[in-house]
């Protein structure tokens, strides 16, 4: 279930997509890479590593996503045990074009020229988007597909014997069922499928988010969305992510009159966390001006300052400076100055000097504020 999110985050993209070629199913033998043209002039095959190593296949196109992906690939290879894992690359261009790109020529693994994108059609499902990583087990079966950054975790599971292919197949069937329901605009059916999965894995925030999206956007049932949020809080009373989704729901539905109650419940659950208090205060500043309540923002910041459990003086000093900025913005430069004084006492080094500058700045504003006239 750990990697289910790569499916469910992509599900809604399938509404406008269609697949002309059926890609290889997970759990079945990996097909032969169609193109025989490799940048080093040699022929490399997935079957070369059968019964010897796990194989990772990197697939990418020549687009704006390529360069960051190439860096990630090199990092993954550097962190991996080469005695257990082999790496192959597939670039979506002819070999002459690939050889002109230094970042590709420097990759620490062989690269195939997939000029007609045949490999993409073999391995990419309707919701997959290159750059894509494909992990193939030692027996030659496709185990997993997803983003490059997830590869180390997948390899760790495989090499430690913890990778569950049956569960992977189950989550793919779930994803396909949801995708098909959404494509057919059977949103109630999709909701039932996701709800059942969420009941099994209530800690999965993507499943909760998808339900809210269906209820709000497609089924136009905001009241049911609020009931779902209430149920989520009961299942995961200490999960701050649920409060974040609730705040988004309050904003989207125009229920800003409920923000006071929201802040009180948030403080009751997480008031001892300065990080969460400042995070939600910042989220409240993004509300439309007509809906923004400065007293709510102050309440969260003040709670974090007076009741928060700081890890050390450095963390508390930085919070004081952030709190000072808020107070200055609310025309309470006198309080901002006092907070900067506290920060200067708590911090050291360059941070202490920065707090001293803030003190000077706020003090000057207080001094000159009554000197100016129109």
Short mmCIF file of C-alpha atoms in Angstrom, two decimals:
data_model
loop_
_atom_site.label_atom_id
_atom_site.label_comp_id
_atom_site.label_asym_id
_atom_site.label_seq_id
_atom_site.Cartn_x
_atom_site.Cartn_y
_atom_site.Cartn_z
CA UNK A 1 0.00 0.00 0.00
CA UNK A 2 3.02 2.24 0.55
CA UNK A 3 3.27 3.15 -3.12
CA UNK A 4 -0.45 3.31 -3.91
CA UNK A 5 -0.29 7.09 -4.24
CA UNK A 6 1.51 6.90 -7.59
CA UNK A 7 -1.73 5.45 -8.95
CA UNK A 8 -4.34 7.45 -7.13
CA UNK A 9 -2.64 10.80 -7.72
CA UNK A 10 -2.84 10.10 -11.47
CA UNK A 11 -6.33 8.64 -11.70
CA UNK A 12 -8.14 11.81 -12.73
CA UNK A 13 -5.77 12.33 -15.65
CA UNK A 14 -7.27 9.36 -17.48
CA UNK A 15 -10.53 11.19 -18.18
CA UNK A 16 -9.03 12.81 -21.27
CA UNK A 17 -6.65 10.03 -22.26
CA UNK A 18 -6.88 6.88 -24.36
CA UNK A 19 -4.36 4.13 -24.93
CA UNK A 20 -3.85 2.78 -28.44
CA UNK A 21 -1.54 -0.03 -27.32
CA UNK A 22 -2.07 -2.29 -24.33
CA UNK A 23 1.09 -2.05 -22.18
CA UNK A 24 2.60 -5.06 -20.45
CA UNK A 25 0.64 -5.88 -17.26
CA UNK A 26 2.39 -5.83 -13.92
CA UNK A 27 3.35 -9.31 -12.77
CA UNK A 28 4.01 -10.61 -16.30
CA UNK A 29 7.35 -11.09 -18.11
CA UNK A 30 8.96 -7.88 -19.36
CA UNK A 31 8.95 -7.63 -23.17
CA UNK A 32 12.06 -7.19 -25.27
CA UNK A 33 13.10 -3.57 -25.75
CA UNK A 34 12.06 -2.97 -29.41
CA UNK A 35 14.92 -0.76 -30.56
CA UNK A 36 18.29 -2.49 -31.12
CA UNK A 37 20.16 0.83 -31.32
CA UNK A 38 22.22 1.69 -28.23
CA UNK A 39 24.50 4.68 -27.76
CA UNK A 40 27.53 2.50 -27.03
CA UNK A 41 26.97 0.36 -30.14
CA UNK A 42 26.35 -2.79 -28.10
CA UNK A 43 23.11 -4.73 -27.68
CA UNK A 44 21.72 -4.75 -24.13
CA UNK A 45 18.76 -6.89 -23.14
CA UNK A 46 16.65 -7.17 -20.02
CA UNK A 47 17.04 -10.94 -20.26
CA UNK A 48 20.81 -10.56 -19.77
CA UNK A 49 20.13 -10.04 -16.07
CA UNK A 50 17.53 -12.78 -15.55
CA UNK A 51 18.18 -14.82 -12.39
CA UNK A 52 21.11 -12.50 -11.64
CA UNK A 53 19.93 -8.99 -10.81
CA UNK A 54 16.88 -6.79 -10.44
CA UNK A 55 16.66 -4.48 -13.47
CA UNK A 56 15.62 -0.84 -13.44
CA UNK A 57 14.53 0.62 -16.76
CA UNK A 58 14.49 4.43 -17.01
CA UNK A 59 12.30 5.82 -19.80
CA UNK A 60 12.21 9.51 -20.75
CA UNK A 61 11.37 11.94 -23.52
CA UNK A 62 13.34 14.98 -24.66
CA UNK A 63 11.25 17.63 -22.91
CA UNK A 64 11.36 20.06 -19.99
CA UNK A 65 11.24 17.19 -17.50
CA UNK A 66 14.33 15.46 -18.87
CA UNK A 67 17.27 17.21 -17.19
CA UNK A 68 15.97 16.96 -13.59
CA UNK A 69 15.07 13.34 -14.28
CA UNK A 70 18.57 12.55 -15.57
CA UNK A 71 20.05 13.96 -12.37
CA UNK A 72 17.69 11.82 -10.30
CA UNK A 73 18.67 8.73 -12.30
CA UNK A 74 22.37 9.29 -11.63
CA UNK A 75 21.65 9.76 -7.92
CA UNK A 76 19.61 6.55 -7.76
CA UNK A 77 22.39 4.59 -9.45
CA UNK A 78 25.03 6.06 -7.12
CA UNK A 79 23.01 4.98 -4.08
CA UNK A 80 22.29 1.45 -5.32
CA UNK A 81 24.11 -1.84 -4.89
CA UNK A 82 25.38 -2.65 -8.41
CA UNK A 83 25.89 -6.29 -7.45
CA UNK A 84 22.13 -6.63 -7.00
CA UNK A 85 20.72 -4.12 -9.47
CA UNK A 86 21.28 -3.37 -13.17
CA UNK A 87 20.21 -0.15 -14.89
CA UNK A 88 19.18 0.53 -18.48
CA UNK A 89 17.97 3.77 -20.06
CA UNK A 90 15.60 4.49 -22.93
CA UNK A 91 15.60 7.98 -24.46
CA UNK A 92 12.82 9.05 -26.79
CA UNK A 93 14.93 10.22 -29.76
CA UNK A 94 17.32 8.88 -32.40
CA UNK A 95 20.84 8.01 -31.39
CA UNK A 96 22.42 11.04 -33.13
CA UNK A 97 20.24 13.40 -31.09
CA UNK A 98 20.95 11.59 -27.82
CA UNK A 99 24.70 11.78 -28.39
CA UNK A 100 24.49 15.58 -28.66
CA UNK A 101 23.21 15.91 -25.09
CA UNK A 102 26.09 15.84 -22.55
CA UNK A 103 23.83 14.94 -19.62
CA UNK A 104 22.81 11.76 -21.45
CA UNK A 105 26.29 10.75 -22.60
CA UNK A 106 27.50 10.99 -18.99
CA UNK A 107 24.85 8.64 -17.58
CA UNK A 108 26.38 5.65 -15.73
CA UNK A 109 24.36 3.03 -17.63
CA UNK A 110 23.64 2.03 -21.26
CA UNK A 111 21.05 4.10 -23.13
CA UNK A 112 18.81 2.88 -25.96
CA UNK A 113 17.51 5.19 -28.71
CA UNK A 114 13.72 4.81 -28.77
CA UNK A 115 13.18 7.04 -31.81
CA UNK A 116 9.61 5.87 -32.51
CA UNK A 117 8.63 5.64 -28.80
CA UNK A 118 7.84 1.94 -29.12
CA UNK A 119 9.21 1.22 -25.66
CA UNK A 120 6.96 3.88 -24.16
CA UNK A 121 3.92 2.16 -25.66
CA UNK A 122 5.07 -1.18 -24.24
CA UNK A 123 5.61 -0.03 -20.67
CA UNK A 124 3.51 3.10 -20.03
CA UNK A 125 -0.04 2.61 -18.84
CA UNK A 126 -2.74 5.22 -19.49
CA UNK A 127 -1.84 7.16 -16.36
CA UNK A 128 1.96 6.83 -16.61
CA UNK A 129 4.01 9.76 -17.82
CA UNK A 130 7.71 9.71 -18.74
CA UNK A 131 10.13 10.15 -17.11
CA UNK A 132 9.19 6.72 -15.80
CA UNK A 133 11.03 4.02 -13.88
CA UNK A 134 10.19 0.36 -14.41
CA UNK A 135 11.48 -2.21 -11.91
CA UNK A 136 11.82 -5.78 -13.18
CA UNK A 137 12.42 -8.70 -10.81
CA UNK A 138 15.20 -11.23 -11.14
CA UNK A 139 12.77 -13.71 -12.73
CA UNK A 140 12.06 -11.18 -15.47
CA UNK A 141 8.59 -10.00 -14.38
CA UNK A 142 7.50 -6.36 -14.21
CA UNK A 143 7.19 -5.56 -10.51
CA UNK A 144 6.60 -1.84 -10.36
CA UNK A 145 6.29 1.39 -12.35
CA UNK A 146 6.41 4.94 -11.06
CA UNK A 147 8.46 8.05 -10.44
CA UNK A 148 12.24 7.89 -10.32
CA UNK A 149 12.44 9.29 -6.79
CA UNK A 150 10.56 6.23 -5.47
CA UNK A 151 12.98 3.69 -6.93
CA UNK A 152 15.35 3.45 -3.90
CA UNK A 153 12.47 2.58 -1.58
CA UNK A 154 11.14 -0.02 -4.02
CA UNK A 155 14.58 -1.60 -4.43
CA UNK A 156 15.03 -1.72 -0.68
CA UNK A 157 11.74 -3.58 -0.33
CA UNK A 158 12.66 -6.04 -3.07
CA UNK A 159 16.17 -6.77 -1.81
CA UNK A 160 14.91 -7.19 1.76
CA UNK A 161 12.16 -9.57 0.65
CA UNK A 162 9.38 -7.22 1.76
CA UNK A 163 8.00 -6.32 -1.66
CA UNK A 164 4.47 -7.72 -2.00
CA UNK A 165 3.68 -8.30 -5.67
CA UNK A 166 0.17 -9.57 -4.89
CA UNK A 167 -0.66 -6.36 -3.05
CA UNK A 168 0.84 -4.37 -5.88
CA UNK A 169 -1.42 -6.14 -8.37
CA UNK A 170 -4.43 -5.55 -6.12
CA UNK A 171 -3.78 -1.83 -5.92
CA UNK A 172 -3.36 -1.66 -9.69
CA UNK A 173 -6.72 -3.38 -10.18
CA UNK A 174 -8.22 -0.87 -7.78
CA UNK A 175 -6.66 2.00 -9.70
CA UNK A 176 -7.89 0.64 -13.02
CA UNK A 177 -11.42 0.21 -11.66
CA UNK A 178 -11.48 3.78 -10.38
CA UNK A 179 -10.03 5.07 -13.64
CA UNK A 180 -12.66 3.26 -15.69
CA UNK A 181 -15.47 4.56 -13.48
CA UNK A 182 -14.27 8.14 -13.79
CA UNK A 183 -13.75 7.82 -17.53
CA UNK A 184 -17.38 6.64 -17.80
CA UNK A 185 -18.42 9.52 -15.48
CA UNK A 186 -19.79 7.02 -12.97
CA UNK A 187 -18.64 9.15 -10.07
CA UNK A 188 -20.78 7.41 -7.46
CA UNK A 189 -19.19 4.09 -8.40
CA UNK A 190 -15.73 5.63 -8.18
CA UNK A 191 -16.58 7.08 -4.77
CA UNK A 192 -17.71 3.68 -3.45
CA UNK A 193 -14.49 2.04 -4.64
CA UNK A 194 -12.30 4.70 -3.05
CA UNK A 195 -14.35 4.72 0.15
CA UNK A 196 -13.90 0.96 0.56
CA UNK A 197 -10.14 1.31 0.05
CA UNK A 198 -9.98 4.20 2.51
CA UNK A 199 -11.79 2.15 5.15
CA UNK A 200 -8.92 -0.33 4.87
CA UNK A 201 -6.24 2.36 4.89
CA UNK A 202 -7.65 5.43 6.71
CA UNK A 203 -4.17 6.93 7.08
CA UNK A 204 -3.89 7.38 3.30
CA UNK A 205 -4.51 11.06 2.66
CA UNK A 206 -4.67 10.69 -1.13
CA UNK A 207 -7.69 8.41 -0.79
CA UNK A 208 -9.39 10.97 1.44
CA UNK A 209 -8.51 13.81 -0.91
CA UNK A 210 -9.93 11.95 -3.91
CA UNK A 211 -13.23 11.39 -2.14
CA UNK A 212 -13.49 15.06 -1.29
CA UNK A 213 -12.73 16.00 -4.89
CA UNK A 214 -15.48 13.71 -6.17
CA UNK A 215 -18.01 14.98 -3.64
CA UNK A 216 -17.20 18.65 -4.19
CA UNK A 217 -16.48 18.94 -7.89
CA UNK A 218 -18.30 16.10 -9.59
CA UNK A 219 -21.19 15.11 -7.32
CA UNK A 220 -21.89 18.60 -5.90
CA UNK A 221 -22.48 17.24 -2.39
CA UNK A 222 -20.55 19.56 -0.04
CA UNK A 223 -22.50 18.45 3.03
CA UNK A 224 -21.38 14.87 2.46
CA UNK A 225 -17.83 16.19 2.09
CA UNK A 226 -18.05 17.75 5.56
CA UNK A 227 -19.44 14.49 6.97
CA UNK A 228 -16.50 12.69 5.43
CA UNK A 229 -14.06 15.12 7.06
CA UNK A 230 -15.75 14.56 10.45
CA UNK A 231 -15.41 10.80 9.96
CA UNK A 232 -11.76 11.23 9.01
CA UNK A 233 -11.05 13.17 12.21
CA UNK A 234 -12.56 10.31 14.22
CA UNK A 235 -10.40 7.75 12.44
CA UNK A 236 -7.20 9.83 12.63
CA UNK A 237 -7.65 12.38 15.45
CA UNK A 238 -3.99 13.41 15.46
CA UNK A 239 -3.50 13.75 11.71
CA UNK A 240 -2.89 17.43 10.82
CA UNK A 241 -3.34 16.68 7.13
CA UNK A 242 -7.07 16.26 7.70
CA UNK A 243 -7.26 19.80 9.08
CA UNK A 244 -5.50 21.04 5.96
CA UNK A 245 -8.07 19.33 3.73
CA UNK A 246 -10.85 20.70 5.92
CA UNK A 247 -9.54 24.25 5.59
CA UNK A 248 -9.51 23.84 1.82
CA UNK A 249 -13.08 22.53 1.95
CA UNK A 250 -14.21 25.47 4.09
CA UNK A 251 -12.70 27.89 1.61
CA UNK A 252 -14.07 26.14 -1.47
CA UNK A 253 -17.58 25.88 -0.05
CA UNK A 254 -17.67 29.44 1.30
CA UNK A 255 -18.22 28.24 4.88
CA UNK A 256 -15.83 30.81 6.30
CA UNK A 257 -18.18 31.41 9.23
CA UNK A 258 -16.96 28.07 10.57
CA UNK A 259 -13.31 29.13 10.70
CA UNK A 260 -13.43 30.15 14.35
CA UNK A 261 -14.59 26.69 15.39
CA UNK A 262 -12.00 25.20 13.06
CA UNK A 263 -9.18 27.14 14.73
CA UNK A 264 -10.32 26.11 18.21
CA UNK A 265 -10.38 22.44 17.24
CA UNK A 266 -6.99 22.77 15.54
CA UNK A 267 -5.49 24.31 18.67
CA UNK A 268 -7.03 21.62 20.87
CA UNK A 269 -5.43 18.91 18.74
CA UNK A 270 -2.11 20.53 17.75
CA UNK A 271 -1.63 23.68 19.82
CA UNK A 272 1.66 22.38 21.22
CA UNK A 273 3.24 22.29 17.76
CA UNK A 274 4.69 25.69 16.77
CA UNK A 275 5.40 24.37 13.27
CA UNK A 276 1.74 23.54 12.69
CA UNK A 277 0.49 26.77 14.20
CA UNK A 278 2.64 28.87 11.89
CA UNK A 279 1.80 26.66 8.92
CA UNK A 280 -1.95 27.08 9.36
CA UNK A 281 -1.60 30.78 10.15
CA UNK A 282 0.19 31.15 6.82
CA UNK A 283 -2.59 29.19 5.08
CA UNK A 284 -5.14 31.57 6.56
CA UNK A 285 -3.27 34.53 5.09
CA UNK A 286 -3.98 33.07 1.65
CA UNK A 287 -7.72 33.45 2.13
CA UNK A 288 -9.42 36.07 -0.03
CA UNK A 289 -9.20 39.48 1.65
CA UNK A 290 -12.96 39.58 2.21
CA UNK A 291 -12.79 36.29 4.12
CA UNK A 292 -9.51 36.76 5.99
CA UNK A 293 -9.79 37.09 9.75
CA UNK A 294 -6.69 38.57 11.36
CA UNK A 295 -7.85 37.51 14.80
CA UNK A 296 -7.73 33.87 13.68
CA UNK A 297 -4.20 34.30 12.37
CA UNK A 298 -3.14 35.99 15.60
CA UNK A 299 -4.77 33.26 17.69
CA UNK A 300 -2.74 30.54 15.99
CA UNK A 301 0.54 32.47 16.12
CA UNK A 302 -0.01 33.43 19.76
CA UNK A 303 -0.82 29.83 20.69
CA UNK A 304 2.35 28.60 19.05
CA UNK A 305 4.39 31.22 20.91
CA UNK A 306 2.86 30.75 24.37
CA UNK A 307 1.97 27.04 24.38
CA UNK A 308 4.22 25.57 21.73
CA UNK A 309 6.92 23.02 22.60
CA UNK A 310 10.08 24.23 20.91
CA UNK A 311 12.94 21.83 20.27
CA UNK A 312 15.57 24.46 21.19
CA UNK A 313 16.26 28.20 21.44
CA UNK A 314 17.08 28.41 17.74
CA UNK A 315 13.64 27.16 16.78
CA UNK A 316 11.95 29.49 19.27
CA UNK A 317 14.00 32.48 18.11
CA UNK A 318 13.07 31.92 14.49
CA UNK A 319 9.43 31.58 15.44
CA UNK A 320 9.67 34.90 17.31
CA UNK A 321 10.92 36.63 14.16
CA UNK A 322 8.13 35.12 12.06
CA UNK A 323 5.59 36.16 14.67
CA UNK A 324 7.12 39.64 14.65
CA UNK A 325 6.60 39.96 10.89
CA UNK A 326 2.94 39.07 11.33
CA UNK A 327 2.47 41.62 14.10
CA UNK A 328 4.22 44.30 12.06
CA UNK A 329 1.90 43.54 9.17
CA UNK A 330 -1.06 43.91 11.53
CA UNK A 331 0.13 47.42 12.50
CA UNK A 332 1.44 46.29 15.91
CA UNK A 333 5.08 47.20 15.41
CA UNK A 334 5.38 47.64 19.17
CA UNK A 335 4.74 43.91 19.62
CA UNK A 336 6.99 43.10 16.66
CA UNK A 337 9.83 44.98 18.40
CA UNK A 338 9.32 43.04 21.65
CA UNK A 339 9.38 39.73 19.75
CA UNK A 340 12.56 40.74 17.93
CA UNK A 341 14.15 41.50 21.31
CA UNK A 342 13.24 37.99 22.44
CA UNK A 343 14.62 36.52 19.24
CA UNK A 344 17.94 38.36 19.66
CA UNK A 345 18.33 36.82 23.13
CA UNK A 346 17.55 33.30 21.89
CA UNK A 347 19.60 33.17 18.71
CA UNK A 348 23.33 32.97 18.05
CA UNK A 349 25.75 33.83 15.25
CA UNK A 350 24.34 35.26 12.02
CA UNK A 351 20.78 34.58 13.16
CA UNK A 352 21.40 36.73 16.25
CA UNK A 353 22.71 39.55 14.06
CA UNK A 354 19.63 39.26 11.86
CA UNK A 355 17.39 39.55 14.92
CA UNK A 356 19.33 42.63 16.01
CA UNK A 357 18.72 44.20 12.61
CA UNK A 358 15.01 43.44 12.97
CA UNK A 359 15.02 45.13 16.39
CA UNK A 360 16.63 48.23 14.91
CA UNK A 361 14.19 48.29 12.00
CA UNK A 362 11.08 48.05 14.19
CA UNK A 363 12.49 50.59 16.66
CA UNK A 364 13.05 53.11 13.89
CA UNK A 365 9.50 52.65 12.62
CA UNK A 366 8.14 53.27 16.11
CA UNK A 367 10.29 56.40 16.46
CA UNK A 368 9.41 57.96 13.11
CA UNK A 369 5.77 56.85 13.01
CA UNK A 370 4.59 60.03 14.74
CA UNK A 371 6.99 62.32 12.92
CA UNK A 372 5.41 62.18 9.48
CA UNK A 373 2.38 64.13 8.33
CA UNK A 374 0.58 64.74 5.05
#
